[in-house]
mmCIF file of C-alpha atoms in Angstrom:
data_model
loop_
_atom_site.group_PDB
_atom_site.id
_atom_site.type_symbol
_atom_site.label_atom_id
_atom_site.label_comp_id
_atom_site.label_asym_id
_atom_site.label_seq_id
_atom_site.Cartn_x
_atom_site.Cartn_y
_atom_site.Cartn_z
ATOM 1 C CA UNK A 1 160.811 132.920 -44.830
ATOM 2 C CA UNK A 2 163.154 131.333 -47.160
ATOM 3 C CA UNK A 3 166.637 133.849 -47.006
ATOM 4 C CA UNK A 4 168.925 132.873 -49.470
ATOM 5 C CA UNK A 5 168.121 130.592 -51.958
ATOM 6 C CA UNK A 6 170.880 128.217 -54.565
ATOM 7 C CA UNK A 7 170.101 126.197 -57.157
ATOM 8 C CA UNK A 8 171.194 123.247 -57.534
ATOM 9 C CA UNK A 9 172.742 122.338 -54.587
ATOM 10 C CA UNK A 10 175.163 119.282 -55.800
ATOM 11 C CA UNK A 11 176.009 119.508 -59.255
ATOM 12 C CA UNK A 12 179.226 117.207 -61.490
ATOM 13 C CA UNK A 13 180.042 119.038 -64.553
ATOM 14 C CA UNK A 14 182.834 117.761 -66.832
ATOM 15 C CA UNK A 15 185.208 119.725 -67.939
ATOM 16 C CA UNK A 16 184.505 122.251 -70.984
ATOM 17 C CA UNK A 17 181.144 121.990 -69.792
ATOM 18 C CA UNK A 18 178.991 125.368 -68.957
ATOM 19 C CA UNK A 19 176.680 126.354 -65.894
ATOM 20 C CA UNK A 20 174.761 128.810 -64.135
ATOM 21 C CA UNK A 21 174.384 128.784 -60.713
ATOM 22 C CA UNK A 22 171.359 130.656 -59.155
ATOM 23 C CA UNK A 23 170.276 132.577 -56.195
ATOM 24 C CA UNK A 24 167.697 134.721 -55.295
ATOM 25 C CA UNK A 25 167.018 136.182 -51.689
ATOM 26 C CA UNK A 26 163.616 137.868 -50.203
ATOM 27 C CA UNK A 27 164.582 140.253 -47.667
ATOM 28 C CA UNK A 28 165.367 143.049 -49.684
ATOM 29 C CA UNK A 29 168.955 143.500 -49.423
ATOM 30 C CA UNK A 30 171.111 145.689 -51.555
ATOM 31 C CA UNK A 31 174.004 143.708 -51.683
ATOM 32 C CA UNK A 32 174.781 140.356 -53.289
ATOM 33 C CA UNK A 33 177.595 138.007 -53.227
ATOM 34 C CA UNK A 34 179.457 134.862 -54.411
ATOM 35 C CA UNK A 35 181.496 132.582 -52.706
ATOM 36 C CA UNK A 36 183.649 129.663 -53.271
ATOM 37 C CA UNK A 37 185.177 127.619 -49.907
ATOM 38 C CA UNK A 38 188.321 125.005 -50.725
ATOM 39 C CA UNK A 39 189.667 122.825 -47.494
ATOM 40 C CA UNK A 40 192.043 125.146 -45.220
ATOM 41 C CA UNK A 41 191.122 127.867 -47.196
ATOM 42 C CA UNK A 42 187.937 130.028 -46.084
ATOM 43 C CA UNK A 43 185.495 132.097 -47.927
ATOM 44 C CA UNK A 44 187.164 133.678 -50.997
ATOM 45 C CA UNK A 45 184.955 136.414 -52.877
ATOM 46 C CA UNK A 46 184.793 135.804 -56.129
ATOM 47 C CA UNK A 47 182.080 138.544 -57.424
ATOM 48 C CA UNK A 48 179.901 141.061 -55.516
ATOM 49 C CA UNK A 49 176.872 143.415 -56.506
ATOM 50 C CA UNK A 50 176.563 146.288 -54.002
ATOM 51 C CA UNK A 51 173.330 147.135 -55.885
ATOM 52 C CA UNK A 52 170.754 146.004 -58.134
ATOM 53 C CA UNK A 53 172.388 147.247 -61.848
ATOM 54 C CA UNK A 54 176.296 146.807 -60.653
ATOM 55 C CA UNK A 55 178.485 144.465 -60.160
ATOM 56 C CA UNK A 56 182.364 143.761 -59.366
ATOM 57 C CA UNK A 57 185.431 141.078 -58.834
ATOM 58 C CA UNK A 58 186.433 139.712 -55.804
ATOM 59 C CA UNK A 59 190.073 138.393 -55.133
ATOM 60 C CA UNK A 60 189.483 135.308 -57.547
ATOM 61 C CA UNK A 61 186.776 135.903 -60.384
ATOM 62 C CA UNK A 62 188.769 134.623 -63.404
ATOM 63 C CA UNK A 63 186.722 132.120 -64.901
ATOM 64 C CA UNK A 64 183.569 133.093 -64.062
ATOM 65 C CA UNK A 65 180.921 135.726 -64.731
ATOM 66 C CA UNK A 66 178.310 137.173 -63.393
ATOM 67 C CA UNK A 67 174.600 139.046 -63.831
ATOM 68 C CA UNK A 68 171.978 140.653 -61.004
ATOM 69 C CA UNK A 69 169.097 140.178 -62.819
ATOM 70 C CA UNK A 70 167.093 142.156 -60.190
ATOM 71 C CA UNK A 71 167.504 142.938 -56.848
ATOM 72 C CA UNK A 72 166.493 139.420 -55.309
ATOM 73 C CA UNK A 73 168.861 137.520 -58.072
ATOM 74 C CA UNK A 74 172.420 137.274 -59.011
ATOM 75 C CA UNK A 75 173.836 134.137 -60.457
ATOM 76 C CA UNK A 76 177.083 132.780 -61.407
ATOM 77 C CA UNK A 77 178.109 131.956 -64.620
ATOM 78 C CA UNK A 78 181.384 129.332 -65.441
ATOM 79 C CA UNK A 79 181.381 129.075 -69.142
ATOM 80 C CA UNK A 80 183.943 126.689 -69.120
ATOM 81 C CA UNK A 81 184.551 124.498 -66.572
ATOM 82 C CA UNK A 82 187.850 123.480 -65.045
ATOM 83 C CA UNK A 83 189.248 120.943 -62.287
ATOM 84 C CA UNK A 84 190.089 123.526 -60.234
ATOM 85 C CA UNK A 85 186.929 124.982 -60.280
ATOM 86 C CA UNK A 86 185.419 122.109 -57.931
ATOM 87 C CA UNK A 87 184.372 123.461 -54.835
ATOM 88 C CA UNK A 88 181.534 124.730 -52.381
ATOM 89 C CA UNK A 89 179.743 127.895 -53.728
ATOM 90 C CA UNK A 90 177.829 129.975 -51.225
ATOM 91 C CA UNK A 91 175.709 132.853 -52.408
ATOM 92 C CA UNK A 92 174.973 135.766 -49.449
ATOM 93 C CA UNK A 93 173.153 139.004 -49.096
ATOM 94 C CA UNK A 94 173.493 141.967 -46.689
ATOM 95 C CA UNK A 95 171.390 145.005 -46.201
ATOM 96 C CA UNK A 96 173.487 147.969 -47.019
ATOM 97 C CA UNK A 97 171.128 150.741 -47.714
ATOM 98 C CA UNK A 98 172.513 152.521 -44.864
ATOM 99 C CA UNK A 99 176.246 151.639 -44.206
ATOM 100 C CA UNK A 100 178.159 149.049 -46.471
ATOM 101 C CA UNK A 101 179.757 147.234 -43.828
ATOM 102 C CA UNK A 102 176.601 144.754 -42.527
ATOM 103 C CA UNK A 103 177.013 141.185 -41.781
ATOM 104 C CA UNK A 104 176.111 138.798 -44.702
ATOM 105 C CA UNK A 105 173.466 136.100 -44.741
ATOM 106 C CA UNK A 106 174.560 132.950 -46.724
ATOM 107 C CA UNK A 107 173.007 130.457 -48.495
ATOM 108 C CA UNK A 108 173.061 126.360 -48.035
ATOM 109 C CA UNK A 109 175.628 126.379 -50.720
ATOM 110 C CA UNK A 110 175.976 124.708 -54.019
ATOM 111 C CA UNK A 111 178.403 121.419 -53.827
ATOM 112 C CA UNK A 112 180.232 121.577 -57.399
ATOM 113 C CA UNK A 113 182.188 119.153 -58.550
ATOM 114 C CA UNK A 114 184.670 119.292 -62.283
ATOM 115 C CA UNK A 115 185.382 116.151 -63.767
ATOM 116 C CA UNK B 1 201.010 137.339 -44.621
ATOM 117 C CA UNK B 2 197.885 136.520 -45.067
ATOM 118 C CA UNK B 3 195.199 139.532 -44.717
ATOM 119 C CA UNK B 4 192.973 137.631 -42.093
ATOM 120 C CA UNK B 5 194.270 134.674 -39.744
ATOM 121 C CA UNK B 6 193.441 132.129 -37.666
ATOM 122 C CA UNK B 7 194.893 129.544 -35.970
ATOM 123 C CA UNK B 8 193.394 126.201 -38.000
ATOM 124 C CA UNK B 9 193.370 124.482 -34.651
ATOM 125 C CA UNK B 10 191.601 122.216 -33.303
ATOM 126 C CA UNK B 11 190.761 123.736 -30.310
ATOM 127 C CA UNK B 12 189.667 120.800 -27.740
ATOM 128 C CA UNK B 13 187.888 122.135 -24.295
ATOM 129 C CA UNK B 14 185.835 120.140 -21.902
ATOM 130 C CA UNK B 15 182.326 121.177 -21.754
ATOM 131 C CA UNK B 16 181.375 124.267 -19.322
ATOM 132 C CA UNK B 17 184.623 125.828 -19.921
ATOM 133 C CA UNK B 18 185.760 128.993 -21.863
ATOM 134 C CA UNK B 19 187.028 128.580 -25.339
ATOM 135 C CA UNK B 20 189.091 131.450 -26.608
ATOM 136 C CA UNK B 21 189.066 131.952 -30.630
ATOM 137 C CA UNK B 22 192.030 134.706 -31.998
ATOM 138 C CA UNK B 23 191.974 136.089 -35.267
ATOM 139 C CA UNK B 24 194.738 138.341 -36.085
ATOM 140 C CA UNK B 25 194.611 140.809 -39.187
ATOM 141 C CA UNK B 26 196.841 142.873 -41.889
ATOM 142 C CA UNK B 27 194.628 146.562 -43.178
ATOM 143 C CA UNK B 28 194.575 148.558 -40.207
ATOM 144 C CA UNK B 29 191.452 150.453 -42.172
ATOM 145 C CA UNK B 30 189.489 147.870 -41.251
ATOM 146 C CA UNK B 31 186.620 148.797 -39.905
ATOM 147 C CA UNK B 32 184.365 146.097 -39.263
ATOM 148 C CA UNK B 33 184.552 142.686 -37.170
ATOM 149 C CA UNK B 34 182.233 139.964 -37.769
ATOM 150 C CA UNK B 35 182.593 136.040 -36.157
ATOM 151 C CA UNK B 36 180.740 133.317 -38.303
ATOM 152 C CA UNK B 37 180.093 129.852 -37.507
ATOM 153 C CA UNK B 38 179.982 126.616 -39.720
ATOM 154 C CA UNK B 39 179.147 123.248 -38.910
ATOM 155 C CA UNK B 40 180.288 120.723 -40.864
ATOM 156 C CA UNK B 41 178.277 120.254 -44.502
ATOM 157 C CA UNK B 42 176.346 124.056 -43.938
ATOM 158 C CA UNK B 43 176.581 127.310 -44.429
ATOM 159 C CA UNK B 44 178.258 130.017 -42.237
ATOM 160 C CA UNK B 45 176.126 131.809 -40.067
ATOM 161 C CA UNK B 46 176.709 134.982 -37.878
ATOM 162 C CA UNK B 47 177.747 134.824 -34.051
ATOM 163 C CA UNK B 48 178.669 138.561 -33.775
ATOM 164 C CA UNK B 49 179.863 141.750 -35.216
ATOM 165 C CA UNK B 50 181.718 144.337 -33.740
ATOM 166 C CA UNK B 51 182.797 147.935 -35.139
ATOM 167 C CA UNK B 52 184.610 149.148 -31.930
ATOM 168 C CA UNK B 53 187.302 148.865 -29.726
ATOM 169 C CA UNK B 54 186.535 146.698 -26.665
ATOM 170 C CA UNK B 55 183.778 143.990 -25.615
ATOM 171 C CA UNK B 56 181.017 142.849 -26.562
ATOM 172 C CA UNK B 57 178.420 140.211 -25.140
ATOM 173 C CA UNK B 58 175.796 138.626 -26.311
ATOM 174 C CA UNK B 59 174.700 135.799 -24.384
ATOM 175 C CA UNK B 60 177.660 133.190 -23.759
ATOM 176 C CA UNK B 61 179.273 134.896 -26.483
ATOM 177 C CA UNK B 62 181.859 137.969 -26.325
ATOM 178 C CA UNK B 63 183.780 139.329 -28.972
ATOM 179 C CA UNK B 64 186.757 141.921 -27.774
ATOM 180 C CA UNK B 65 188.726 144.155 -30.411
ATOM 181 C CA UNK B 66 191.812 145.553 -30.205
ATOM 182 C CA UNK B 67 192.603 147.889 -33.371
ATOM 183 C CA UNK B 68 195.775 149.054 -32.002
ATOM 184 C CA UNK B 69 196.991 145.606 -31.945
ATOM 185 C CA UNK B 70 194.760 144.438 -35.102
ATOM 186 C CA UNK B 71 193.521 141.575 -32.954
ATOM 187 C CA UNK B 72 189.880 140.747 -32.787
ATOM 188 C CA UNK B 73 188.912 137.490 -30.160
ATOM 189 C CA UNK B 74 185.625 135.520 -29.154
ATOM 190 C CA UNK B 75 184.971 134.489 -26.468
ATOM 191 C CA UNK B 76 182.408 131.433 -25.591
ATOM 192 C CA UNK B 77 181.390 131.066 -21.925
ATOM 193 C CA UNK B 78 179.761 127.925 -20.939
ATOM 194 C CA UNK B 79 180.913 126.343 -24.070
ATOM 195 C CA UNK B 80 178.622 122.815 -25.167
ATOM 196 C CA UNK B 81 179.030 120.403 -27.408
ATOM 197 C CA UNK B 82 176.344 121.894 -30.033
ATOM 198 C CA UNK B 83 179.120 124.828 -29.888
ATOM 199 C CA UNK B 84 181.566 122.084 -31.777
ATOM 200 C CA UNK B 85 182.189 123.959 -35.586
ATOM 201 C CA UNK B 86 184.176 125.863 -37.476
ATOM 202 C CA UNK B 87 184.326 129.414 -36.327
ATOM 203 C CA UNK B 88 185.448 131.887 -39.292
ATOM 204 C CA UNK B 89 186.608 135.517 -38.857
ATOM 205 C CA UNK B 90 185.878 138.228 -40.997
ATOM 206 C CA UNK B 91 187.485 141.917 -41.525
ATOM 207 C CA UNK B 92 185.312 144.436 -43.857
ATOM 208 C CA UNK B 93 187.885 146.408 -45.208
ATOM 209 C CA UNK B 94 187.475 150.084 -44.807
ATOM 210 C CA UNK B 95 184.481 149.919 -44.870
ATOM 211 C CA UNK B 96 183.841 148.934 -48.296
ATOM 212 C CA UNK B 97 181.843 145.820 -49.726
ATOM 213 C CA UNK B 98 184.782 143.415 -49.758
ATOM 214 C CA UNK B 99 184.828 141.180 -46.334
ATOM 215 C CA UNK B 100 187.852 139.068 -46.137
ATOM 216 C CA UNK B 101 187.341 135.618 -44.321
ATOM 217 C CA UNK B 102 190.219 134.045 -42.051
ATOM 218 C CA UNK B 103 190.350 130.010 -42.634
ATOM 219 C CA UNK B 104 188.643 129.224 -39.311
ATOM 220 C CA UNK B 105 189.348 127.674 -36.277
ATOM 221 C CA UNK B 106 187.768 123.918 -35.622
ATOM 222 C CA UNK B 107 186.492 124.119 -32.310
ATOM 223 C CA UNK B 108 185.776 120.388 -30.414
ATOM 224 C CA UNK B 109 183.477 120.659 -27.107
ATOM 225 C CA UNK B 110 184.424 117.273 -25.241
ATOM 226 C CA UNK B 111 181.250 116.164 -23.650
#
């Protein structure tokens, strides 16, 4: 039972350069998120999909895009990387067929690094 | 003010005791309460949630909430060194999709 699955998990990008970061998830939760986690400064949300077909910003999703391809994936686009885009990205999932406010499984986390 | 905080800490206790984590927040429609944990290098990973006012236990862990005073704590009992991480807080605000995370409290279990 794998959870919640990113792709890659390191990555070093320079800058200008383009990248999709993946994750899929097999317990069959509505809701997908993205992540990023600086030093001293927590989890920051930078997109969510509450459902397979939507999707929305966080506090800090200039920069990047987004697609749920299906219910199990959602990925994160940067189409043009920046410096101050290095950083941890964790993807997570939470089951909110009945009430929105679950708790949220996370993934291992992508380790991205802008040159 | 920041919507969700912690102190950064660390918090140093000597095995077997109690280690008290605070988390302190700013939307008083908050509605949900949840307390991650993250060693260093991996993912967060739930501890608890609470959605009322009061206590709750689970094992050597208890989370209290006090919405009057927008104060959520956990508790760890017995605390070990294996219970040395990062614990994060996290408020779901009214009870929408958007959880915002505090910056977490290092916690250090002195064998």
């Amino acid at each position: 039972n794998a959870g919640v699955t990113q792709t890659p998990k390191f990555q070093v990008l320079k800058t200008g350069q383009s990248m999709t970061l993946q994750c899929a998830q097999d317990m069959n939760h509505n809701s997908m998120y993205w992540y990023r986690q600086d030093p001293g400064m927590g989890l920051r949300l930078i997109y969510y999909s509450a459902s397979e077909g939507t999707t929305d910003k966080g506090e800090v999703p200039n920069g990047y895009n987004v697609s749920r391809l299906n219910k199990r994936e959602f990925s994160l686009r940067l189409e043009s990387a920046a410096p101050s885009q290095t950083s941890v990205y964790f993807c997570a999932s939470s089951d909110t067929a009945v009430i929105s406010n679950q708790p949220q499984h996370f993934g291992d986390g992508t380790r991205l690094s802008i040159l | 003010q920041k919507e969700v905080e912690q102190n950064s800490g660390p918090l140093s206790v000597p095995e077997g005791a109690i280690a008290s984590l605070n988390c302190t927040y700013s939307d008083r429609g908050s509605q949900s309460f949840f307390w991650y944990r993250q060693y260093s290098g991996k993912s967060p990973e739930l501890i608890m949630f609470i959605y009322s006012n009061g206590d709750k236990e689970d094992g050597r862990f208890t989370a209290q909430l006090n919405k009057a005073s927008q104060y959520v704590s956990l508790l760890i009992r017995d605390s070990q060194p294996s219970d040395s991480a990062t614990y994060l807080c996290a408020v779901n605000k009214g009870g929408g999709f958007k959880t915002i995370f505090g910056a977490g409290t290092r916690l250090f279990v002195k064998a």
